Coordinates of C-alpha atoms and ligand atoms in Angstrom, one line a residue:
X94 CA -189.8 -74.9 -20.5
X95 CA -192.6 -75.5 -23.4
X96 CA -194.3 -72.8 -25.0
X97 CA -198.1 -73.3 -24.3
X98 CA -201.4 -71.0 -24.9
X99 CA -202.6 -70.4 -21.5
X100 CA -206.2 -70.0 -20.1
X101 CA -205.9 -66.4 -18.6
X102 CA -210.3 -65.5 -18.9
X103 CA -213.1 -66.6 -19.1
X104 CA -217.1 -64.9 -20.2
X105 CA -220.4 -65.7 -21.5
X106 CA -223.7 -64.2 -21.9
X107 CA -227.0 -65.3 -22.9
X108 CA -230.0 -63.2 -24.7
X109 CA -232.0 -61.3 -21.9
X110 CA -235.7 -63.5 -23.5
X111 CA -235.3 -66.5 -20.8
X112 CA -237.4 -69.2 -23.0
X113 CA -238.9 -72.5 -20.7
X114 CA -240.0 -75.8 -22.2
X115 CA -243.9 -74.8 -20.9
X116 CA -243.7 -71.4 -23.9
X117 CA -242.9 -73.4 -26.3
X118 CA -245.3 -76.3 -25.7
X119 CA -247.8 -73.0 -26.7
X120 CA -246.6 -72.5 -30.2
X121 CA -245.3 -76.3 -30.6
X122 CA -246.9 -79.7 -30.2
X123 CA -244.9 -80.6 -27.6
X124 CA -244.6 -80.4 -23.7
X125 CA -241.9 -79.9 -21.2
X126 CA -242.5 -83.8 -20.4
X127 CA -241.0 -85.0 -23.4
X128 CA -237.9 -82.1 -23.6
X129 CA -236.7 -83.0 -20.1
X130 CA -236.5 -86.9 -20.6
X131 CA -235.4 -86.8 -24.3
X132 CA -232.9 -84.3 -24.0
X133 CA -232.5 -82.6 -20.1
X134 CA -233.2 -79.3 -21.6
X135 CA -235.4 -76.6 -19.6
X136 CA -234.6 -73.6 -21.1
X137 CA -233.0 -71.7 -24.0
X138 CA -232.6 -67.9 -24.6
X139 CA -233.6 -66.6 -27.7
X140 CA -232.3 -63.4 -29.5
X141 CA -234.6 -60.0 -29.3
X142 CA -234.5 -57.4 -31.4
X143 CA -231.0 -55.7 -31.3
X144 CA -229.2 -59.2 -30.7
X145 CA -227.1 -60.7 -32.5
X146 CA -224.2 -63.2 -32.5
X147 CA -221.8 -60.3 -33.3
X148 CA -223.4 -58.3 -30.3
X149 CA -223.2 -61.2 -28.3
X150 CA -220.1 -62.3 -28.9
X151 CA -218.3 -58.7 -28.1
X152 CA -220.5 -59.1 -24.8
X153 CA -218.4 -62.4 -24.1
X154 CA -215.4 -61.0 -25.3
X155 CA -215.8 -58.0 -23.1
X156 CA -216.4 -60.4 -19.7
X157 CA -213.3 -62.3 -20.9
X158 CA -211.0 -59.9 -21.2
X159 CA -211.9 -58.0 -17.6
X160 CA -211.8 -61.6 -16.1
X161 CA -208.2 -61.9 -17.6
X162 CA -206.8 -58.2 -17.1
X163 CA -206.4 -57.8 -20.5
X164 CA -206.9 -54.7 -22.6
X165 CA -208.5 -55.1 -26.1
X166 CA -205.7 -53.4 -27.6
X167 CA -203.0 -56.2 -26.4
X168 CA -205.2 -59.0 -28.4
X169 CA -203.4 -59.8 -31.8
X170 CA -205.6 -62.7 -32.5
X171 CA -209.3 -63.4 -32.5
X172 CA -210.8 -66.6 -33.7
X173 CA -214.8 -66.9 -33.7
X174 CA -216.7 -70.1 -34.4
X175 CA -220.1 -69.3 -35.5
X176 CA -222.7 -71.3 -37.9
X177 CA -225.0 -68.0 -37.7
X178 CA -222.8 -64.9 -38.9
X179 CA -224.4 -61.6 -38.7
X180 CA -223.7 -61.6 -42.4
X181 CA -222.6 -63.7 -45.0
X182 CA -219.5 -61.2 -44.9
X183 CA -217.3 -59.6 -43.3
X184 CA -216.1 -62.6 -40.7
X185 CA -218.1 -61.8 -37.1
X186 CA -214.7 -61.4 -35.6
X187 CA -213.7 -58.6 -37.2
X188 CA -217.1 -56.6 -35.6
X189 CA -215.4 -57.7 -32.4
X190 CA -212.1 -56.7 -33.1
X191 CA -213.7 -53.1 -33.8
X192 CA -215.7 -52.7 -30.9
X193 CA -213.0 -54.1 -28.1
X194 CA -210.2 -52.2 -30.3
X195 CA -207.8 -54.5 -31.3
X196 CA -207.5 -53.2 -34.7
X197 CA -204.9 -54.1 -37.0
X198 CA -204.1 -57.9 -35.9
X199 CA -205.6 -60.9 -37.1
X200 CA -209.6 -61.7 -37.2
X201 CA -211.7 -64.4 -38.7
X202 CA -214.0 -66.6 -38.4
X203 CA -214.3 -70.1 -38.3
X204 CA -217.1 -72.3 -39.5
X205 CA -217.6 -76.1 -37.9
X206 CA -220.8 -75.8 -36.5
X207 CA -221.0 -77.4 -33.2
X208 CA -217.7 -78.4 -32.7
X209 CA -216.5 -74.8 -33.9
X210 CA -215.0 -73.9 -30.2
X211 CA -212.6 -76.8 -30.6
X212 CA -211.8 -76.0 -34.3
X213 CA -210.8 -72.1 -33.1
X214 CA -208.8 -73.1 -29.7
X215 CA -206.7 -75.4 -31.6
X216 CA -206.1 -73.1 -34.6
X217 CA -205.4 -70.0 -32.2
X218 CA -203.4 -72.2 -29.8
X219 CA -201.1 -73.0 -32.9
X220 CA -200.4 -69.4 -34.5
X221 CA -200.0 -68.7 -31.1
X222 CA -197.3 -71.3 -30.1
X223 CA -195.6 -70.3 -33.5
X224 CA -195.3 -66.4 -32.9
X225 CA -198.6 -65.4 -35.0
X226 CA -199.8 -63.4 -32.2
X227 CA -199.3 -62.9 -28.0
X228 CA -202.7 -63.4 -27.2
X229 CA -205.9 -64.6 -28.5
X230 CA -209.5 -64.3 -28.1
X231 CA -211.4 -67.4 -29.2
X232 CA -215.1 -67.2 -28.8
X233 CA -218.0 -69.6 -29.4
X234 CA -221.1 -67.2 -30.4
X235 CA -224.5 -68.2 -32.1
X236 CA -228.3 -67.2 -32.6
X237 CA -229.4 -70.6 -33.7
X238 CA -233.2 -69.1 -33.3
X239 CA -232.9 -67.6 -36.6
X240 CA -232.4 -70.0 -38.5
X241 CA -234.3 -72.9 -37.3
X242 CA -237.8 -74.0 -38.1
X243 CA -240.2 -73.1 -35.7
X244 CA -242.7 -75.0 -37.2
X245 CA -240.6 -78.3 -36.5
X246 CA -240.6 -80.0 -33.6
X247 CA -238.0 -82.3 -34.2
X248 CA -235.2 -79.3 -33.8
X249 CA -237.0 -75.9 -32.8
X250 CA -237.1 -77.5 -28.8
X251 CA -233.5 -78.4 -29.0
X252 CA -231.3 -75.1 -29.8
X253 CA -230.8 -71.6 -28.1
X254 CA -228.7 -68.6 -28.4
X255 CA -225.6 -67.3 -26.7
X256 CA -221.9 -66.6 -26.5
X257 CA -218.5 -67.7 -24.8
X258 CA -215.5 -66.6 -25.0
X259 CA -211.6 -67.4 -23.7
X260 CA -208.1 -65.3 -23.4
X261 CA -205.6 -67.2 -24.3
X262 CA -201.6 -65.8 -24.1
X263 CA -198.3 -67.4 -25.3
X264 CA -196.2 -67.8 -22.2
X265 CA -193.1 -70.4 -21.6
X266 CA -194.4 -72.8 -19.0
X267 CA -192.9 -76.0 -17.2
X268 CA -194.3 -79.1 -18.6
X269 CA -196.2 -80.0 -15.8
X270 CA -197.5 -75.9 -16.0
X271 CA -200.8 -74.4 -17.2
X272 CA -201.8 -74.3 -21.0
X273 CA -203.5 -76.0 -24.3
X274 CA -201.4 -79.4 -23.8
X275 CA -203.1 -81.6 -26.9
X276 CA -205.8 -80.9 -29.5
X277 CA -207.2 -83.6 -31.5
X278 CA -209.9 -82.7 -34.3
X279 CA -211.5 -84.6 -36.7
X280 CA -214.5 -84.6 -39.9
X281 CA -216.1 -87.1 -41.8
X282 CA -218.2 -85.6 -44.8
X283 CA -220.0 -88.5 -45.9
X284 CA -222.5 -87.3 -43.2
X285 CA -223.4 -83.8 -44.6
X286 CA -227.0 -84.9 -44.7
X287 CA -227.6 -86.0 -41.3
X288 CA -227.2 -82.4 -39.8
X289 CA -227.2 -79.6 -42.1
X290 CA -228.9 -75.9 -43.0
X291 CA -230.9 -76.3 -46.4
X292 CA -230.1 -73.4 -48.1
X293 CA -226.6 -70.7 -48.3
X294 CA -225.6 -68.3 -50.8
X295 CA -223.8 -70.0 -53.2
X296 CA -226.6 -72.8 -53.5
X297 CA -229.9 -71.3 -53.0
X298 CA -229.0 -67.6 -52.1
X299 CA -231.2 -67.9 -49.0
X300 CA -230.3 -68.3 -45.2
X301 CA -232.5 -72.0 -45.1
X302 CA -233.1 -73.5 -42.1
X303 CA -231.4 -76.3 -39.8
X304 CA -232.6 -79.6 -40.6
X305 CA -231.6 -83.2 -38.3
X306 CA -231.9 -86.7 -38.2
X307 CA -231.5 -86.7 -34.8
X308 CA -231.4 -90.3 -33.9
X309 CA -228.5 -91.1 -36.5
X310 CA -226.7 -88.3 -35.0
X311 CA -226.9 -89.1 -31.5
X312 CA -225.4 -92.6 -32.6
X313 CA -222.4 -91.1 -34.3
X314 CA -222.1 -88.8 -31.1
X315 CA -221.3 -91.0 -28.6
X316 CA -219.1 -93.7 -31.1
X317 CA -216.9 -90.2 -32.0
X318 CA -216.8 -88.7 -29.3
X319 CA -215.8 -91.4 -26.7
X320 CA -212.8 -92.4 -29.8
X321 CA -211.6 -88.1 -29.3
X322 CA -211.7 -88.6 -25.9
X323 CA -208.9 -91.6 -26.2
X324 CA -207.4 -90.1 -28.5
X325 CA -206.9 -87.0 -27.1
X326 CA -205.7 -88.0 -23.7
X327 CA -203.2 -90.6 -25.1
X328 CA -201.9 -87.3 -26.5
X329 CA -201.7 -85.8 -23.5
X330 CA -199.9 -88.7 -21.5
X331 CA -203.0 -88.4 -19.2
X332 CA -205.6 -91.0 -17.8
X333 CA -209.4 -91.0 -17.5
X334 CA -209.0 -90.4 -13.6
X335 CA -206.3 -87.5 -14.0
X336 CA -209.1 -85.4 -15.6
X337 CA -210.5 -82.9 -13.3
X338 CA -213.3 -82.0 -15.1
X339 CA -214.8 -82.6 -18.9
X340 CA -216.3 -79.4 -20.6
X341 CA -218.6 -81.3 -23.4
X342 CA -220.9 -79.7 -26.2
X343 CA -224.1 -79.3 -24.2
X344 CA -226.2 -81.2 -27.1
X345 CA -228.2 -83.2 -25.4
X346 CA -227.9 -84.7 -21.5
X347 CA -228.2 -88.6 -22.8
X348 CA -225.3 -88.3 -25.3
X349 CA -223.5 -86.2 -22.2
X350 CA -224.1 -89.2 -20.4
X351 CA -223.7 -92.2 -22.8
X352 CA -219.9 -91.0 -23.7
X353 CA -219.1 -90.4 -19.6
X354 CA -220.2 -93.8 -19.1
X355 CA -218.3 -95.5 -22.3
X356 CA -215.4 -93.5 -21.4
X357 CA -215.4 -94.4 -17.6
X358 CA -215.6 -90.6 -16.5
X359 CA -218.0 -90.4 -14.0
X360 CA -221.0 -88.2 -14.5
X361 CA -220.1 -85.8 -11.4
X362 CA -216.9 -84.7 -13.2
X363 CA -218.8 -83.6 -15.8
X364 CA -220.1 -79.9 -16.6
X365 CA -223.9 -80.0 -17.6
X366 CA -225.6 -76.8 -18.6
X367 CA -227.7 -77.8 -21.3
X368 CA -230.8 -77.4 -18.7
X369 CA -230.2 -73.8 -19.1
X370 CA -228.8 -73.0 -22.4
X371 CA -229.7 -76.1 -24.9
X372 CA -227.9 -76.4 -27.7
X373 CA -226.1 -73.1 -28.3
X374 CA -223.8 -74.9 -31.2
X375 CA -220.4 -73.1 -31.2
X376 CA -221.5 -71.0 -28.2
X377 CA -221.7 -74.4 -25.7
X378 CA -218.2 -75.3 -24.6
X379 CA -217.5 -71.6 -23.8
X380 CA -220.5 -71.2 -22.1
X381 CA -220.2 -74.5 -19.9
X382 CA -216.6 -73.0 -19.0
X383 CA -217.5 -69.8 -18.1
X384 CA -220.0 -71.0 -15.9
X385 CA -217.9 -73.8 -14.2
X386 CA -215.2 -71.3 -13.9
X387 CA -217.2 -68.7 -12.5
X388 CA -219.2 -70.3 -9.7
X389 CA -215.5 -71.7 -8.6
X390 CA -215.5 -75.5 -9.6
X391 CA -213.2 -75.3 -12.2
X392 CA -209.8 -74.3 -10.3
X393 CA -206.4 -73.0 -11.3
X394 CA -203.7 -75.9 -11.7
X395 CA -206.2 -78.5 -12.7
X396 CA -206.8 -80.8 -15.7
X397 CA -209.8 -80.3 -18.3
X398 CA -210.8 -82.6 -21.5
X399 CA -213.3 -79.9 -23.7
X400 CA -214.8 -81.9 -26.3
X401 CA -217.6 -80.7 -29.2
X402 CA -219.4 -83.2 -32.2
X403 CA -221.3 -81.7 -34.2
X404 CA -222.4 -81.0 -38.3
X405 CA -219.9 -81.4 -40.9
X406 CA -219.5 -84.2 -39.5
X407 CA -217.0 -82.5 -37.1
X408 CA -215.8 -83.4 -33.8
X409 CA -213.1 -82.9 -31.4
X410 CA -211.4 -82.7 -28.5
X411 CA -208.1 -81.0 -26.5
X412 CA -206.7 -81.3 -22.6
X413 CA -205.6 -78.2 -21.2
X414 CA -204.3 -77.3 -17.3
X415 CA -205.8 -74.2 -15.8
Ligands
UT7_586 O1 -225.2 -80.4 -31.7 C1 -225.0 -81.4 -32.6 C2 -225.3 -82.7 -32.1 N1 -226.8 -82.9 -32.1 C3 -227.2 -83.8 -31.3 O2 -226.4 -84.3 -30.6 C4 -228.7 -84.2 -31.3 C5 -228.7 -85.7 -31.3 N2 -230.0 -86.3 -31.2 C6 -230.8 -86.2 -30.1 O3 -230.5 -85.5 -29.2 C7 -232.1 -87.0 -30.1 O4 -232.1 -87.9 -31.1 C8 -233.4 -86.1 -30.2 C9 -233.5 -85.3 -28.9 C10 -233.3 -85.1 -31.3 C11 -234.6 -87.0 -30.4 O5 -234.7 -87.9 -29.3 P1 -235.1 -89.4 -29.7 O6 -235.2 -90.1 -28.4 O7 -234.1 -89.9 -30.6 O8 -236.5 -89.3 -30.3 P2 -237.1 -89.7 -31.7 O9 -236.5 -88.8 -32.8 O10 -236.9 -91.2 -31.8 O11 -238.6 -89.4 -31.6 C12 -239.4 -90.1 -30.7 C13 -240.9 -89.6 -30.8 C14 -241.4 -89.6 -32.3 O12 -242.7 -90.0 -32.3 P3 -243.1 -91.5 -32.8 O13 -242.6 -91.6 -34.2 O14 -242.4 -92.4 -31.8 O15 -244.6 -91.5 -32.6 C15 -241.3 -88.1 -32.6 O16 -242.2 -87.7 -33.6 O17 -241.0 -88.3 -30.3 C16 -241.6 -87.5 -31.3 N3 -241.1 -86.1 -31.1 C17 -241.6 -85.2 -30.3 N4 -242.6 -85.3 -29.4 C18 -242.9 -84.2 -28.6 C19 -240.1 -85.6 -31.8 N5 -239.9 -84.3 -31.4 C20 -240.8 -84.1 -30.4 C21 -241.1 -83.0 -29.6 N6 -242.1 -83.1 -28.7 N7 -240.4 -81.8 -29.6

């Protein structure tokens, strides 16, 4: 027997203000034309009034723990990735752990932008494994909208808002059972520049806004995120064709495509929502999960390979069996 954190729910939500590609080409010189072939996006939701990622993310948490049985007392852990905090402090998580009433274990937040998700499963997945807590909540939540430029074209078409969230519990599994099996992270600061917000409270006291050079990044996307992929699996003792399915950051449907096709995966193993969502940073792998889970493709006893690149540079990747 191996002690593993294992999958037990799954939830998501996105903001009620459905946003298409046609809107925006009304505010933004821009049109649906160019979204769909550049990136494969058709819509994003954006936070109203009353939304944030804090409300958001207890939404998710919410779904995830009714989809796993779980009361929000029993969670000792919660773990939320988020570039877009309700506030520069307290961490998110702890509004979470308030509202769902898990008070009194542990609660914070994490900060690695787009690859966040894969940053909080492996850190819960390891104070889990070593008795921190019983079971965790990790959850993905953002409201990119409010901190992007809307008067740049470049980035405003690319990101949306929206939360997803995971139970995980510590249970004592054979080693072909269920659970986190290998986590592989990585970061590379030379690249701050590329991707970045241009502003924060120690530098200009102000929120700033996201800025990208999104051609560079798309390059280093594909090169990283196809080497995680190896990496990760060699890990795991698994093969390309073992994976059921791969749960990817839903940045952008090329760079979806470009690292299936360097990898060998092919594309129909694959789970694409970026159509729906864009990019919802932190809030993407969960989201693409839930969904997957949810309308019954992802299935109890098989292999996934989640895998996030994103500012920092960060990027990583982990295997786990429903
Ligand atoms: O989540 C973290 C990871 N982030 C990413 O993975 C994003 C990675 N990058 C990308 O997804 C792509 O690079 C973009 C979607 C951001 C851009 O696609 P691209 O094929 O690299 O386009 P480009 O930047 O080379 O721009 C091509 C043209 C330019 O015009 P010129 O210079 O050729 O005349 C841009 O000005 O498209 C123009 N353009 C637009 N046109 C209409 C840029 N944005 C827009 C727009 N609508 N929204």
């Amino acid at each position: 027997m191996i002690r593993r954190s294992v999958l037990i729910g799954t939830g998501s939500v996105l903001p009620k203000r459905k946003v298409s590609n046609a809107e925006l080409a009304e505010k933004v010189d821009t049109s649906d034309e160019w979204i769909v072939e550049r990136t494969g996006i058709r819509n994003r939701h954006i936070a109203g009034e009353g939304e944030t990622t804090g409300t958001l993310a207890i939404a998710a948490a919410q779904q995830a723990l009714a989809a796993a049985g779980v009361d929000g007392k029993d969670i000792g852990l919660i773990v939320l990735a988020t570039a877009t905090p309700d506030q520069t402090f307290p961490a998110t998580a702890t509004k979470v752990q308030q509202a769902i009433g898990a008070n009194g274990g542990i609660a914070f937040d994490v900060a690695a932008v787009c690859s966040g998700f894969l940053y909080a499963i492996s850190v819960a997945d390891s104070m889990l494994r070593t008795g921190m807590a019983q079971r965790a909540l990790v959850i993905g939540a953002e409201t990119m909208s409010r901190i992007l430029d809307w008067e740049d074209r470049t980035t405003c078409v690319l990101f949306g808002d929206g939360a997803g969230a995971v139970v995980l519990e510590a249970r004592d599994v054979a080693e072909d059972g269920p659970g986190v099996i290998a986590s592989k992270l990585h970061a590379d600061g030379a690249h701050g520049d590329l991707l970045c917000v241009d502003g924060g409270p120690s530098s200009t006291g102000t929120v700033g806004h996201l800025r990208m050079k999104g051609q560079e990044v798309f390059r280093h996307a594909v090169v990283n995120l196809a080497n995680v992929l190896a990496e990760v699996l060699d890990a795991a003792g698994i093969e390309p064709k073992d994976v059921d399915w791969v749960v990817p950051h839903q940045a952008n449907q090329r760079i979806l495509d470009a690292t299936a096709r360097k990898f060998g995966l092919p594309p129909e193993k694959v789970v694409v929502t970026v159509d729906q969502h864009a990019n919802t940073s932190a809030a993407s792998v969960p989201l693409a999960l839930d969904t997957a889970v949810r309308d019954g493709r992802i299935k109890p006893g098989q292999l996934l390979v989640l895998e996030a690149m994103g500012g920092g540079f960060t990027w990583g990747a982990c295997v786990l069996r429903t």
